[in-house]
Amino acid sequence: MVELFDSDRAPEPVGLYPHARRVGNLLFLSGVGPRERGTKKIPGVELNEAGEIISYDIETQCRSVFQNVRYILEDAGSSWDNIVDVTVFLTSMKADFATYNRIYAEYFAVNQPCRTTVEISSLPTPIAIELKVIATIEN
């Protein structure tokens, strides 16, 4: 069984892809950033007129990303506790890892999925963090 899911609460995808795709009892989320639905606003990010980042608050972005992940999971019929694997993309490991790691520990104190964190040079929108998540989902 393969199903596609889109959340009415998470930010709209920036390309042709669903928020999540179910295959069997696994739910694969597309990359999730901190944007807000229905707007181009990115919590914790200040942009100049050219759309380039002037400053950002990684804590605010982390909390927003985690909320967006939660929205997608719930709207697809899964939950935060069903997350089994997380890949995190940061644009500055040196500047942001300690804060991100501290906030991650708050959100995953009970459920401790596998995790990989990588630094990349940029993301498709002017954000500093994106998550790729795999969770289980009941029939």
PDB file of C-alpha atoms in Angstrom:
ATOM      1  CA  MET A   1       0.000   0.000   0.000  1.00  0.00           C
ATOM      2  CA  VAL A   2       1.310   3.445  -0.961  1.00  0.00           C
ATOM      3  CA  GLU A   3      -0.447   6.638   0.149  1.00  0.00           C
ATOM      4  CA  LEU A   4       0.504  10.294  -0.177  1.00  0.00           C
ATOM      5  CA  PHE A   5      -0.295  12.798   2.578  1.00  0.00           C
ATOM      6  CA  ASP A   6      -0.398  16.573   2.712  1.00  0.00           C
ATOM      7  CA  SER A   7      -0.990  18.497   5.924  1.00  0.00           C
ATOM      8  CA  ASP A   8      -3.280  21.506   6.076  1.00  0.00           C
ATOM      9  CA  ARG A   9      -1.166  22.839   8.970  1.00  0.00           C
ATOM     10  CA  ALA A  10       2.418  22.417   7.723  1.00  0.00           C
ATOM     11  CA  PRO A  11       4.005  24.830   5.229  1.00  0.00           C
ATOM     12  CA  GLU A  12       3.281  24.204   1.585  1.00  0.00           C
ATOM     13  CA  PRO A  13       5.972  22.208  -0.243  1.00  0.00           C
ATOM     14  CA  VAL A  14       8.318  24.304  -2.389  1.00  0.00           C
ATOM     15  CA  GLY A  15       8.174  21.760  -5.210  1.00  0.00           C
ATOM     16  CA  LEU A  16       6.210  18.836  -6.572  1.00  0.00           C
ATOM     17  CA  TYR A  17       6.244  16.415  -3.635  1.00  0.00           C
ATOM     18  CA  PRO A  18       3.921  15.378  -0.808  1.00  0.00           C
ATOM     19  CA  HIS A  19       4.528  16.140   2.851  1.00  0.00           C
ATOM     20  CA  ALA A  20       4.667  12.397   3.481  1.00  0.00           C
ATOM     21  CA  ARG A  21       4.400   9.058   1.755  1.00  0.00           C
ATOM     22  CA  ARG A  22       3.300   5.855   3.404  1.00  0.00           C
ATOM     23  CA  VAL A  23       4.742   2.541   2.284  1.00  0.00           C
ATOM     24  CA  GLY A  24       3.514  -0.404   4.347  1.00  0.00           C
ATOM     25  CA  ASN A  25       3.753   0.605   7.992  1.00  0.00           C
ATOM     26  CA  LEU A  26       6.419   3.264   7.380  1.00  0.00           C
ATOM     27  CA  LEU A  27       5.791   6.969   6.861  1.00  0.00           C
ATOM     28  CA  PHE A  28       8.514   8.910   5.023  1.00  0.00           C
ATOM     29  CA  LEU A  29       8.403  12.686   5.439  1.00  0.00           C
ATOM     30  CA  SER A  30       9.810  14.988   2.791  1.00  0.00           C
ATOM     31  CA  GLY A  31      12.290  17.568   4.057  1.00  0.00           C
ATOM     32  CA  VAL A  32      10.589  19.849   6.592  1.00  0.00           C
ATOM     33  CA  GLY A  33      11.693  23.392   7.377  1.00  0.00           C
ATOM     34  CA  PRO A  34      10.512  26.096   9.772  1.00  0.00           C
ATOM     35  CA  ARG A  35       8.308  28.137   7.412  1.00  0.00           C
ATOM     36  CA  GLU A  36       4.723  28.926   8.412  1.00  0.00           C
ATOM     37  CA  ARG A  37       1.790  27.742   6.307  1.00  0.00           C
ATOM     38  CA  GLY A  38       0.144  30.288   4.036  1.00  0.00           C
ATOM     39  CA  THR A  39       3.001  32.759   4.211  1.00  0.00           C
ATOM     40  CA  LYS A  40       6.629  33.131   3.265  1.00  0.00           C
ATOM     41  CA  LYS A  41       7.409  34.018   6.893  1.00  0.00           C
ATOM     42  CA  ILE A  42      10.188  31.976   8.447  1.00  0.00           C
ATOM     43  CA  PRO A  43      10.161  32.110  12.248  1.00  0.00           C
ATOM     44  CA  GLY A  44      13.468  33.352  13.597  1.00  0.00           C
ATOM     45  CA  VAL A  45      14.779  34.651  10.257  1.00  0.00           C
ATOM     46  CA  GLU A  46      15.384  38.240   9.198  1.00  0.00           C
ATOM     47  CA  LEU A  47      15.845  38.742   5.450  1.00  0.00           C
ATOM     48  CA  ASN A  48      17.099  41.679   3.414  1.00  0.00           C
ATOM     49  CA  GLU A  49      15.274  42.989   0.322  1.00  0.00           C
ATOM     50  CA  ALA A  50      17.053  40.421  -1.880  1.00  0.00           C
ATOM     51  CA  GLY A  51      15.713  37.586   0.285  1.00  0.00           C
ATOM     52  CA  GLU A  52      19.096  36.799   1.819  1.00  0.00           C
ATOM     53  CA  ILE A  53      19.510  35.999   5.510  1.00  0.00           C
ATOM     54  CA  ILE A  54      20.613  38.980   7.607  1.00  0.00           C
ATOM     55  CA  SER A  55      20.257  37.148  10.910  1.00  0.00           C
ATOM     56  CA  TYR A  56      18.547  34.093  12.324  1.00  0.00           C
ATOM     57  CA  ASP A  57      17.680  32.452  15.618  1.00  0.00           C
ATOM     58  CA  ILE A  58      18.360  28.718  15.405  1.00  0.00           C
ATOM     59  CA  GLU A  59      16.325  27.968  18.544  1.00  0.00           C
ATOM     60  CA  THR A  60      13.199  29.538  17.053  1.00  0.00           C
ATOM     61  CA  GLN A  61      13.772  27.690  13.778  1.00  0.00           C
ATOM     62  CA  CYS A  62      14.265  24.351  15.574  1.00  0.00           C
ATOM     63  CA  ARG A  63      11.033  24.700  17.522  1.00  0.00           C
ATOM     64  CA  SER A  64       9.150  25.656  14.361  1.00  0.00           C
ATOM     65  CA  VAL A  65      10.579  22.692  12.401  1.00  0.00           C
ATOM     66  CA  PHE A  66       9.642  20.282  15.181  1.00  0.00           C
ATOM     67  CA  GLN A  67       6.105  21.693  15.228  1.00  0.00           C
ATOM     68  CA  ASN A  68       5.804  21.288  11.458  1.00  0.00           C
ATOM     69  CA  VAL A  69       7.017  17.682  11.698  1.00  0.00           C
ATOM     70  CA  ARG A  70       4.416  17.045  14.408  1.00  0.00           C
ATOM     71  CA  TYR A  71       1.661  18.511  12.202  1.00  0.00           C
ATOM     72  CA  ILE A  72       2.578  16.250   9.284  1.00  0.00           C
ATOM     73  CA  LEU A  73       2.838  13.140  11.445  1.00  0.00           C
ATOM     74  CA  GLU A  74      -0.506  13.751  13.132  1.00  0.00           C
ATOM     75  CA  ASP A  75      -2.312  14.685   9.919  1.00  0.00           C
ATOM     76  CA  ALA A  76      -1.022  11.478   8.297  1.00  0.00           C
ATOM     77  CA  GLY A  77      -2.219   9.343  11.224  1.00  0.00           C
ATOM     78  CA  SER A  78       1.102   8.839  13.015  1.00  0.00           C
ATOM     79  CA  SER A  79       2.650  10.580  16.022  1.00  0.00           C
ATOM     80  CA  TRP A  80       5.849  12.042  17.436  1.00  0.00           C
ATOM     81  CA  ASP A  81       6.399   8.864  19.484  1.00  0.00           C
ATOM     82  CA  ASN A  82       6.456   6.798  16.266  1.00  0.00           C
ATOM     83  CA  ILE A  83       9.540   8.545  14.835  1.00  0.00           C
ATOM     84  CA  VAL A  84      12.288   5.980  14.223  1.00  0.00           C
ATOM     85  CA  ASP A  85      14.865   7.949  12.223  1.00  0.00           C
ATOM     86  CA  VAL A  86      15.769  11.627  11.813  1.00  0.00           C
ATOM     87  CA  THR A  87      18.227  13.213   9.394  1.00  0.00           C
ATOM     88  CA  VAL A  88      18.999  16.825  10.241  1.00  0.00           C
ATOM     89  CA  PHE A  89      20.523  19.297   7.812  1.00  0.00           C
ATOM     90  CA  LEU A  90      22.223  22.361   9.318  1.00  0.00           C
ATOM     91  CA  THR A  91      23.792  25.165   7.314  1.00  0.00           C
ATOM     92  CA  SER A  92      26.299  25.910  10.109  1.00  0.00           C
ATOM     93  CA  MET A  93      27.339  23.030  12.340  1.00  0.00           C
ATOM     94  CA  LYS A  94      29.821  25.210  14.223  1.00  0.00           C
ATOM     95  CA  ALA A  95      27.351  28.005  15.009  1.00  0.00           C
ATOM     96  CA  ASP A  96      24.177  25.967  15.513  1.00  0.00           C
ATOM     97  CA  PHE A  97      24.876  22.397  16.617  1.00  0.00           C
ATOM     98  CA  ALA A  98      25.021  23.018  20.390  1.00  0.00           C
ATOM     99  CA  THR A  99      21.702  24.892  20.446  1.00  0.00           C
ATOM    100  CA  TYR A 100      20.010  22.454  18.082  1.00  0.00           C
ATOM    101  CA  ASN A 101      21.307  19.481  20.099  1.00  0.00           C
ATOM    102  CA  ARG A 102      19.969  20.962  23.355  1.00  0.00           C
ATOM    103  CA  ILE A 103      16.502  21.589  21.882  1.00  0.00           C
ATOM    104  CA  TYR A 104      16.489  18.188  20.174  1.00  0.00           C
ATOM    105  CA  ALA A 105      17.086  16.590  23.599  1.00  0.00           C
ATOM    106  CA  GLU A 106      13.992  18.381  24.970  1.00  0.00           C
ATOM    107  CA  TYR A 107      11.750  17.072  22.196  1.00  0.00           C
ATOM    108  CA  PHE A 108      13.182  13.551  22.088  1.00  0.00           C
ATOM    109  CA  ALA A 109      13.700  12.890  25.811  1.00  0.00           C
ATOM    110  CA  VAL A 110      11.333   9.898  25.738  1.00  0.00           C
ATOM    111  CA  ASN A 111      11.382   8.682  22.144  1.00  0.00           C
ATOM    112  CA  GLN A 112      14.990   8.440  20.998  1.00  0.00           C
ATOM    113  CA  PRO A 113      15.069   7.708  17.268  1.00  0.00           C
ATOM    114  CA  CYS A 114      18.230   7.103  15.285  1.00  0.00           C
ATOM    115  CA  ARG A 115      19.726  10.398  14.153  1.00  0.00           C
ATOM    116  CA  THR A 116      22.183  11.739  11.624  1.00  0.00           C
ATOM    117  CA  THR A 117      23.191  15.415  11.507  1.00  0.00           C
ATOM    118  CA  VAL A 118      25.008  16.833   8.498  1.00  0.00           C
ATOM    119  CA  GLU A 119      26.178  20.281   7.499  1.00  0.00           C
ATOM    120  CA  ILE A 120      25.237  21.526   4.060  1.00  0.00           C
ATOM    121  CA  SER A 121      26.047  24.793   2.320  1.00  0.00           C
ATOM    122  CA  SER A 122      22.436  25.873   1.729  1.00  0.00           C
ATOM    123  CA  LEU A 123      18.796  24.810   1.650  1.00  0.00           C
ATOM    124  CA  PRO A 124      16.123  25.592  -0.982  1.00  0.00           C
ATOM    125  CA  THR A 125      14.700  28.455   1.086  1.00  0.00           C
ATOM    126  CA  PRO A 126      16.581  30.868   3.402  1.00  0.00           C
ATOM    127  CA  ILE A 127      16.545  28.586   6.437  1.00  0.00           C
ATOM    128  CA  ALA A 128      19.260  27.139   8.671  1.00  0.00           C
ATOM    129  CA  ILE A 129      17.712  23.739   9.465  1.00  0.00           C
ATOM    130  CA  GLU A 130      15.655  21.041   7.748  1.00  0.00           C
ATOM    131  CA  LEU A 131      14.562  17.612   8.976  1.00  0.00           C
ATOM    132  CA  LYS A 132      13.976  14.382   7.079  1.00  0.00           C
ATOM    133  CA  VAL A 133      11.948  11.935   9.187  1.00  0.00           C
ATOM    134  CA  ILE A 134      10.842   8.308   9.055  1.00  0.00           C
ATOM    135  CA  ALA A 135       8.105   7.088  11.392  1.00  0.00           C
ATOM    136  CA  THR A 136       5.916   4.066  11.817  1.00  0.00           C
ATOM    137  CA  ILE A 137       2.193   4.257  11.168  1.00  0.00           C
ATOM    138  CA  GLU A 138      -0.597   1.896  12.149  1.00  0.00           C
ATOM    139  CA  ASN A 139      -2.981   0.388   9.636  1.00  0.00           C
TER     140      ASN A 139
END
